[in-house]
């Protein structure tokens, strides 16, 4: 039996690893030039501050099996079910590949913060996304638009998530705890810097998340303000002035900050949208729809087509890895 | 007043009138003219009473304007417009030729029938005659000898031709009732019972006139080129009977009388009211924020034609057909429906499309806003404006005051580009609302919050006047319309497209022309609201290639996300937005340009084509001259 996995992220690699160990020939397609592109620039992962580099190293080792063929720079644009029940994948160069089953692990794409023009991303130097902040932490270059160490940093939750105006009603799930984690990272490096987090709700759903949130307040003095930022404007000294409402105090609020960090949500990636649509399993917001959220969560309406990871819905890295494993078992089940 | 009593009064007056008339005009009288005469009397009585009351309830400003202009040259354009619109129906013709023909033949045709008929009667009875003789001319002058008076043949033929003209319009009206598409209307108005009865009477008038004249001709051989053959035909069928003749003329008179007496209480009152409305409008009277006598003229001038329904984006994209101008005015007219007026008035984008389409030129948005203001009058928000005290004016002598507007703060790309443009033009400016944003007040006013808007206007006026700035530039068409129409500022106000256009023309701003193809979206508030159509286009032509779109200028489609309608949900707004977007993308542009932060936000990311404000496009193409 041979299986095609589209997307070499955490869940795709984990599924490939499990299948390869069971002697299945796996072809792993990756659009970009290397695997694990989305984690590559991450610094530390919640909830235990594991170094992302270590995870990348471990995951990359899993790819070394002789049953796995990794094809990077291969963008799968077509996915067709053959008459014999097998699947044909077609890449952008027109090359076809045939397999018995296909696992969709095409993942997410971060919300494009330009779409919230009122927050000034791409217009004012001091406005960055959570991904850029993670990169700053990773390479230890947390600076404001003038290249100086920031005296104040504000995080804004739910940028492109739970937002009717962006067309995304859903929660992206990982941003809340990511902001808590990044806030702690900033405080560890720069204890004198004031850190604010603007939120609608803080959803500390995972193990240790709530503790992390409490720790951030008690040990690190991160301040949380319930209220969304309505608009940001540049000041003449290169900082960012934000207007918000503190809904617990019931007062409008104005604040000047060196950095405004937009916690961008997760949207279905281009590959996810395109392939889910082509195979008729497109669900809400362009994510892939599974057969059943409880029992057959890795199966789809198409026989021999499986889905795992963030191509289904926003998910943390550890959940995505587990989901890849579950998908591998579902594929092995089918083979019996 | 009870019905039997009313009937008694009517009969009493009819009898009295009949006796009087009979005594005076014995030879030129017949009882069948009484319904007509009574109709005319009722029409005159109620019209005069109504108009008298309305004119007396004009507000102070409106009265002052009338007093000032009543004897001015403005009388002339009023007469011309009344003739053009009241009789020729020019605006309707521009919408659809057949629809225009229908209205023109009924209005102008009937008008000529009356005028020519009166001249004809004058010729035939040089010693004077009662007024109904002109209306029932063939009955009272059944002369076979067509040389009885000067040009008798000509008049007979002329009257026949005019009757054909009117009847042709009537046939179109009947066609419109069953199939309105050829007359350019997808939807027609649902009328009230009173309107339908009046319409039935109106439709009966001309066929009955034709029949009556035909029967008279069958007996006496009078009439023109059409009536005489008709008379011959009736003779052949064997219906040439004086009793039948009398019945026909009686029915004709009843139809006329019914129509005239119903006129003051039906939509047909618009026929006369429009003339008054045109006159007042030409004198310079405008509707205000509270219902006045002028509003009553507007309400009555609405012909319920329903042209406002077709263009309305709420109808086109959402299939909502109960809140358009015609129904909104109806709900105000019918006092018992006052309760329904609220949702009808609130559920509107205030995009002014109907105002542009209305053949009578009723300012529907202002009337709608009156209802909203009435609905919100009880809401008190005193004390909510304390923050205004903290905002201080700035000494801006010799500077341009720049008001970004709340919405531009949500599209910082626009305000930043404007700052770039001011700098490039070497213009010192004061950015009024850079830090402390005070709303211009128009969004509140449009929702009916009159006093609240007033508070904001007062503060902004104080700021701008005290700053001594020489020019006010704003990036938001909503603010622009507010500053232009609702404020009374001592300095000129410009939208940034006007200002940039001026900079380019005076050579203070040098732009390169790029190779992008652009379509332009006319924002409602800037285009239909303030008539700014050309300056944005000139600016775009100076720096890009401007492509035309199917529906632009007055016919521009609302972006759906304006502040006019608080009742629509995002999905409905999106449907309206998509229609406007498709119109803009149809010529396949590289960039969609607009001049309103609200429209920009609406179209942004609705498609992969970038959406930019004109200020942004200009800022990208500035060429700085080396000194």
mmCIF file of N, CA and C in Angstrom, chain A residues 202-288:
data_model
loop_
_atom_site.group_PDB
_atom_site.id
_atom_site.type_symbol
_atom_site.label_atom_id
_atom_site.label_comp_id
_atom_site.label_asym_id
_atom_site.label_seq_id
_atom_site.Cartn_x
_atom_site.Cartn_y
_atom_site.Cartn_z
ATOM 1 N N UNK A 202 -10.616 35.540 27.785
ATOM 2 C CA UNK A 202 -9.368 34.777 27.715
ATOM 3 C C UNK A 202 -9.743 33.311 27.863
ATOM 4 N N UNK A 203 -9.464 32.555 26.835
ATOM 5 C CA UNK A 203 -9.928 31.165 26.804
ATOM 6 C C UNK A 203 -8.758 30.250 27.113
ATOM 7 N N UNK A 204 -8.587 29.928 28.380
ATOM 8 C CA UNK A 204 -7.446 29.124 28.830
ATOM 9 C C UNK A 204 -7.890 27.668 28.914
ATOM 10 N N UNK A 205 -8.010 27.063 27.750
ATOM 11 C CA UNK A 205 -8.682 25.780 27.654
ATOM 12 C C UNK A 205 -7.771 24.587 27.933
ATOM 13 N N UNK A 206 -6.484 24.726 27.765
ATOM 14 C CA UNK A 206 -5.613 23.553 27.811
ATOM 15 C C UNK A 206 -4.986 23.326 29.179
ATOM 16 N N UNK A 207 -4.338 22.200 29.304
ATOM 17 C CA UNK A 207 -3.656 21.895 30.559
ATOM 18 C C UNK A 207 -2.569 22.943 30.795
ATOM 19 N N UNK A 208 -2.479 23.436 32.019
ATOM 20 C CA UNK A 208 -1.489 24.426 32.457
ATOM 21 C C UNK A 208 -1.729 25.835 31.924
ATOM 22 N N UNK A 209 -2.702 26.002 31.057
ATOM 23 C CA UNK A 209 -2.900 27.342 30.488
ATOM 24 C C UNK A 209 -3.318 28.337 31.573
ATOM 25 N N UNK A 210 -4.308 27.924 32.387
ATOM 26 C CA UNK A 210 -4.831 28.812 33.428
ATOM 27 C C UNK A 210 -3.699 29.199 34.383
ATOM 28 N N UNK A 211 -2.865 28.212 34.714
ATOM 29 C CA UNK A 211 -1.746 28.483 35.621
ATOM 30 C C UNK A 211 -0.785 29.499 34.988
ATOM 31 N N UNK A 212 -0.590 29.327 33.702
ATOM 32 C CA UNK A 212 0.305 30.232 32.979
ATOM 33 C C UNK A 212 -0.230 31.658 33.022
ATOM 34 N N UNK A 213 -1.554 31.741 32.860
ATOM 35 C CA UNK A 213 -2.219 33.050 32.859
ATOM 36 C C UNK A 213 -2.055 33.714 34.218
ATOM 37 N N UNK A 214 -2.260 32.904 35.311
ATOM 38 C CA UNK A 214 -2.125 33.467 36.655
ATOM 39 C C UNK A 214 -0.678 33.878 36.911
ATOM 40 N N UNK A 215 0.216 33.009 36.484
ATOM 41 C CA UNK A 215 1.650 33.279 36.653
ATOM 42 C C UNK A 215 2.040 34.594 35.966
ATOM 43 N N UNK A 216 1.500 34.790 34.777
ATOM 44 C CA UNK A 216 1.864 36.004 34.022
ATOM 45 C C UNK A 216 1.484 37.253 34.800
ATOM 46 N N UNK A 217 0.380 37.171 35.548
ATOM 47 C CA UNK A 217 -0.049 38.344 36.324
ATOM 48 C C UNK A 217 0.718 38.454 37.633
ATOM 49 N N UNK A 218 0.816 37.311 38.351
ATOM 50 C CA UNK A 218 1.404 37.371 39.689
ATOM 51 C C UNK A 218 2.915 37.520 39.652
ATOM 52 N N UNK A 219 3.567 36.765 38.781
ATOM 53 C CA UNK A 219 5.031 36.796 38.785
ATOM 54 C C UNK A 219 5.605 37.840 37.849
ATOM 55 N N UNK A 220 4.892 38.083 36.759
ATOM 56 C CA UNK A 220 5.499 38.948 35.745
ATOM 57 C C UNK A 220 4.805 40.310 35.603
ATOM 58 N N UNK A 221 3.648 40.445 36.230
ATOM 59 C CA UNK A 221 2.981 41.750 36.186
ATOM 60 C C UNK A 221 2.426 42.132 34.828
ATOM 61 N N UNK A 222 2.026 41.142 34.049
ATOM 62 C CA UNK A 222 1.370 41.463 32.781
ATOM 63 C C UNK A 222 -0.031 41.966 33.101
ATOM 64 N N UNK A 223 -0.468 43.059 32.416
ATOM 65 C CA UNK A 223 -1.780 43.627 32.718
ATOM 66 C C UNK A 223 -2.782 43.271 31.624
ATOM 67 N N UNK A 224 -3.946 42.876 32.064
ATOM 68 C CA UNK A 224 -4.980 42.457 31.119
ATOM 69 C C UNK A 224 -6.130 43.463 31.120
ATOM 70 N N UNK A 225 -6.528 43.889 29.941
ATOM 71 C CA UNK A 225 -7.623 44.852 29.807
ATOM 72 C C UNK A 225 -8.715 44.201 28.966
ATOM 73 N N UNK A 226 -9.947 44.144 29.523
ATOM 74 C CA UNK A 226 -11.015 43.556 28.725
ATOM 75 C C UNK A 226 -11.608 44.624 27.811
ATOM 76 N N UNK A 227 -11.411 44.461 26.547
ATOM 77 C CA UNK A 227 -11.912 45.436 25.577
ATOM 78 C C UNK A 227 -11.084 45.337 24.315
ATOM 79 N N UNK A 228 -11.736 45.597 23.200
ATOM 80 C CA UNK A 228 -10.992 45.536 21.937
ATOM 81 C C UNK A 228 -10.447 46.905 21.602
ATOM 82 N N UNK A 229 -9.377 46.907 20.857
ATOM 83 C CA UNK A 229 -8.822 48.173 20.381
ATOM 84 C C UNK A 229 -9.575 48.557 19.112
ATOM 85 N N UNK A 230 -10.132 49.766 19.096
ATOM 86 C CA UNK A 230 -10.938 50.137 17.933
ATOM 87 C C UNK A 230 -10.076 50.698 16.815
ATOM 88 N N UNK A 231 -9.044 51.451 17.172
ATOM 89 C CA UNK A 231 -8.207 51.998 16.109
ATOM 90 C C UNK A 231 -6.811 52.305 16.629
ATOM 91 N N UNK A 232 -5.861 52.316 15.720
ATOM 92 C CA UNK A 232 -4.485 52.648 16.065
ATOM 93 C C UNK A 232 -4.035 53.765 15.144
ATOM 94 N N UNK A 233 -3.200 54.634 15.669
ATOM 95 C CA UNK A 233 -2.676 55.720 14.836
ATOM 96 C C UNK A 233 -1.210 55.908 15.178
ATOM 97 N N UNK A 234 -0.428 56.326 14.184
ATOM 98 C CA UNK A 234 0.981 56.545 14.435
ATOM 99 C C UNK A 234 1.198 57.878 15.128
ATOM 100 N N UNK A 235 2.213 57.962 15.975
ATOM 101 C CA UNK A 235 2.568 59.254 16.548
ATOM 102 C C UNK A 235 3.830 59.730 15.833
ATOM 103 N N UNK A 236 4.158 61.018 16.016
ATOM 104 C CA UNK A 236 5.304 61.530 15.247
ATOM 105 C C UNK A 236 6.634 60.947 15.715
ATOM 106 N N UNK A 237 6.670 60.365 16.950
ATOM 107 C CA UNK A 237 7.920 59.750 17.389
ATOM 108 C C UNK A 237 7.941 58.249 17.117
ATOM 109 N N UNK A 238 7.138 57.811 16.153
ATOM 110 C CA UNK A 238 7.239 56.427 15.699
ATOM 111 C C UNK A 238 6.557 55.416 16.594
ATOM 112 N N UNK A 239 5.754 55.909 17.549
ATOM 113 C CA UNK A 239 5.032 54.957 18.388
ATOM 114 C C UNK A 239 3.592 54.815 17.891
ATOM 115 N N UNK A 240 2.832 54.047 18.630
ATOM 116 C CA UNK A 240 1.469 53.788 18.178
ATOM 117 C C UNK A 240 0.502 54.236 19.253
ATOM 118 N N UNK A 241 -0.479 55.054 18.854
ATOM 119 C CA UNK A 241 -1.504 55.436 19.820
ATOM 120 C C UNK A 241 -2.733 54.576 19.584
ATOM 121 N N UNK A 242 -3.200 53.940 20.644
ATOM 122 C CA UNK A 242 -4.362 53.073 20.469
ATOM 123 C C UNK A 242 -5.544 53.610 21.238
ATOM 124 N N UNK A 243 -6.749 53.372 20.653
ATOM 125 C CA UNK A 243 -7.980 53.746 21.347
ATOM 126 C C UNK A 243 -8.753 52.458 21.612
ATOM 127 N N UNK A 244 -9.202 52.338 22.847
ATOM 128 C CA UNK A 244 -9.905 51.121 23.216
ATOM 129 C C UNK A 244 -10.953 51.475 24.249
ATOM 130 N N UNK A 245 -11.723 50.489 24.644
ATOM 131 C CA UNK A 245 -12.640 50.711 25.744
ATOM 132 C C UNK A 245 -12.349 49.664 26.793
ATOM 133 N N UNK A 246 -12.161 50.104 28.019
ATOM 134 C CA UNK A 246 -12.022 49.150 29.114
ATOM 135 C C UNK A 246 -13.430 48.805 29.555
ATOM 136 N N UNK A 247 -13.904 47.642 29.151
ATOM 137 C CA UNK A 247 -15.322 47.338 29.386
ATOM 138 C C UNK A 247 -15.586 46.928 30.830
ATOM 139 N N UNK A 248 -14.564 46.640 31.604
ATOM 140 C CA UNK A 248 -14.796 46.356 33.021
ATOM 141 C C UNK A 248 -14.928 47.658 33.795
ATOM 142 N N UNK A 249 -14.160 48.670 33.388
ATOM 143 C CA UNK A 249 -14.259 49.979 34.025
ATOM 144 C C UNK A 249 -15.391 50.798 33.386
ATOM 145 N N UNK A 250 -15.762 50.400 32.159
ATOM 146 C CA UNK A 250 -16.781 51.166 31.446
ATOM 147 C C UNK A 250 -16.279 52.522 30.990
ATOM 148 N N UNK A 251 -15.003 52.586 30.637
ATOM 149 C CA UNK A 251 -14.420 53.864 30.243
ATOM 150 C C UNK A 251 -13.641 53.735 28.944
ATOM 151 N N UNK A 252 -13.685 54.775 28.119
ATOM 152 C CA UNK A 252 -12.813 54.763 26.954
ATOM 153 C C UNK A 252 -11.363 54.961 27.402
ATOM 154 N N UNK A 253 -10.451 54.491 26.606
ATOM 155 C CA UNK A 253 -9.060 54.467 27.043
ATOM 156 C C UNK A 253 -8.163 54.793 25.865
ATOM 157 N N UNK A 254 -7.147 55.577 26.136
ATOM 158 C CA UNK A 254 -6.198 55.928 25.090
ATOM 159 C C UNK A 254 -4.807 55.645 25.624
ATOM 160 N N UNK A 255 -3.948 55.103 24.814
ATOM 161 C CA UNK A 255 -2.645 54.684 25.312
ATOM 162 C C UNK A 255 -1.634 54.767 24.175
ATOM 163 N N UNK A 256 -0.436 55.192 24.502
ATOM 164 C CA UNK A 256 0.615 55.186 23.496
ATOM 165 C C UNK A 256 1.576 54.056 23.828
ATOM 166 N N UNK A 257 1.893 53.268 22.839
ATOM 167 C CA UNK A 257 2.712 52.088 23.080
ATOM 168 C C UNK A 257 3.795 51.995 22.003
ATOM 169 N N UNK A 258 4.898 51.327 22.341
ATOM 170 C CA UNK A 258 5.964 51.174 21.343
ATOM 171 C C UNK A 258 5.598 50.131 20.311
ATOM 172 N N UNK A 259 5.000 49.063 20.805
ATOM 173 C CA UNK A 259 4.638 47.993 19.885
ATOM 174 C C UNK A 259 3.190 47.597 20.120
ATOM 175 N N UNK A 260 2.482 47.406 19.018
ATOM 176 C CA UNK A 260 1.135 46.828 19.113
ATOM 177 C C UNK A 260 1.222 45.476 18.417
ATOM 178 N N UNK A 261 0.978 44.409 19.187
ATOM 179 C CA UNK A 261 1.100 43.050 18.636
ATOM 180 C C UNK A 261 -0.290 42.531 18.319
ATOM 181 N N UNK A 262 -0.550 42.237 17.053
ATOM 182 C CA UNK A 262 -1.861 41.735 16.644
ATOM 183 C C UNK A 262 -1.836 40.218 16.671
ATOM 184 N N UNK A 263 -2.676 39.634 17.527
ATOM 185 C CA UNK A 263 -2.722 38.168 17.643
ATOM 186 C C UNK A 263 -3.587 37.636 16.498
ATOM 187 N N UNK A 264 -2.942 37.394 15.365
ATOM 188 C CA UNK A 264 -3.706 36.998 14.173
ATOM 189 C C UNK A 264 -4.198 35.563 14.292
ATOM 190 N N UNK A 265 -5.391 35.341 13.785
ATOM 191 C CA UNK A 265 -6.004 34.021 13.879
ATOM 192 C C UNK A 265 -5.571 33.111 12.752
ATOM 193 N N UNK A 266 -6.186 31.933 12.730
ATOM 194 C CA UNK A 266 -5.856 30.939 11.705
ATOM 195 C C UNK A 266 -6.991 30.877 10.687
ATOM 196 N N UNK A 267 -6.607 30.873 9.414
ATOM 197 C CA UNK A 267 -7.589 30.659 8.351
ATOM 198 C C UNK A 267 -7.153 29.446 7.544
ATOM 199 N N UNK A 268 -8.091 28.836 6.848
ATOM 200 C CA UNK A 268 -7.739 27.695 5.992
ATOM 201 C C UNK A 268 -6.717 28.162 4.957
ATOM 202 N N UNK A 269 -5.670 27.364 4.759
ATOM 203 C CA UNK A 269 -4.647 27.759 3.798
ATOM 204 C C UNK A 269 -5.193 27.645 2.380
ATOM 205 N N UNK A 270 -4.467 28.255 1.453
ATOM 206 C CA UNK A 270 -4.845 28.222 0.045
ATOM 207 C C UNK A 270 -5.016 26.767 -0.416
ATOM 208 N N UNK A 271 -4.032 25.926 -0.024
ATOM 209 C CA UNK A 271 -4.079 24.508 -0.411
ATOM 210 C C UNK A 271 -5.300 23.813 0.171
ATOM 211 N N UNK A 272 -5.597 24.124 1.435
ATOM 212 C CA UNK A 272 -6.756 23.508 2.076
ATOM 213 C C UNK A 272 -8.040 23.881 1.338
ATOM 214 N N UNK A 273 -8.190 25.184 1.083
ATOM 215 C CA UNK A 273 -9.392 25.659 0.392
ATOM 216 C C UNK A 273 -9.550 24.979 -0.960
ATOM 217 N N UNK A 274 -8.438 24.992 -1.703
ATOM 218 C CA UNK A 274 -8.473 24.516 -3.089
ATOM 219 C C UNK A 274 -8.772 23.012 -3.151
ATOM 220 N N UNK A 275 -8.069 22.214 -2.325
ATOM 221 C CA UNK A 275 -8.248 20.762 -2.411
ATOM 222 C C UNK A 275 -9.562 20.312 -1.777
ATOM 223 N N UNK A 276 -9.969 20.976 -0.682
ATOM 224 C CA UNK A 276 -11.242 20.599 -0.063
ATOM 225 C C UNK A 276 -12.388 20.879 -1.022
ATOM 226 N N UNK A 277 -12.248 21.968 -1.759
ATOM 227 C CA UNK A 277 -13.289 22.330 -2.720
ATOM 228 C C UNK A 277 -13.311 21.320 -3.872
ATOM 229 N N UNK A 278 -12.093 20.967 -4.350
ATOM 230 C CA UNK A 278 -11.993 20.067 -5.502
ATOM 231 C C UNK A 278 -12.560 18.690 -5.184
ATOM 232 N N UNK A 279 -12.459 18.272 -3.899
ATOM 233 C CA UNK A 279 -12.925 16.932 -3.554
ATOM 234 C C UNK A 279 -14.298 16.958 -2.898
ATOM 235 N N UNK A 280 -14.892 18.149 -2.810
ATOM 236 C CA UNK A 280 -16.244 18.254 -2.282
ATOM 237 C C UNK A 280 -16.348 18.061 -0.779
ATOM 238 N N UNK A 281 -15.265 18.328 -0.038
ATOM 239 C CA UNK A 281 -15.353 18.182 1.413
ATOM 240 C C UNK A 281 -15.148 19.530 2.101
ATOM 241 N N UNK A 282 -15.461 20.596 1.344
ATOM 242 C CA UNK A 282 -15.247 21.931 1.898
ATOM 243 C C UNK A 282 -16.294 22.234 2.964
ATOM 244 N N UNK A 283 -15.827 22.572 4.161
ATOM 245 C CA UNK A 283 -16.745 22.893 5.251
ATOM 246 C C UNK A 283 -16.802 24.388 5.475
ATOM 247 N N UNK A 284 -17.085 24.787 6.726
ATOM 248 C CA UNK A 284 -17.203 26.207 7.049
ATOM 249 C C UNK A 284 -15.877 26.926 6.869
ATOM 250 N N UNK A 285 -15.932 28.132 6.376
ATOM 251 C CA UNK A 285 -14.768 29.021 6.258
ATOM 252 C C UNK A 285 -13.630 28.420 5.429
ATOM 253 N N UNK A 286 -13.933 27.454 4.572
ATOM 254 C CA UNK A 286 -12.900 26.892 3.703
ATOM 255 C C UNK A 286 -12.107 25.753 4.319
ATOM 256 N N UNK A 287 -12.374 25.422 5.592
ATOM 257 C CA UNK A 287 -11.686 24.290 6.218
ATOM 258 C C UNK A 287 -12.262 22.975 5.683
ATOM 259 N N UNK A 288 -11.483 21.890 5.827
ATOM 260 C CA UNK A 288 -11.954 20.588 5.371
ATOM 261 C C UNK A 288 -12.976 20.033 6.362
#
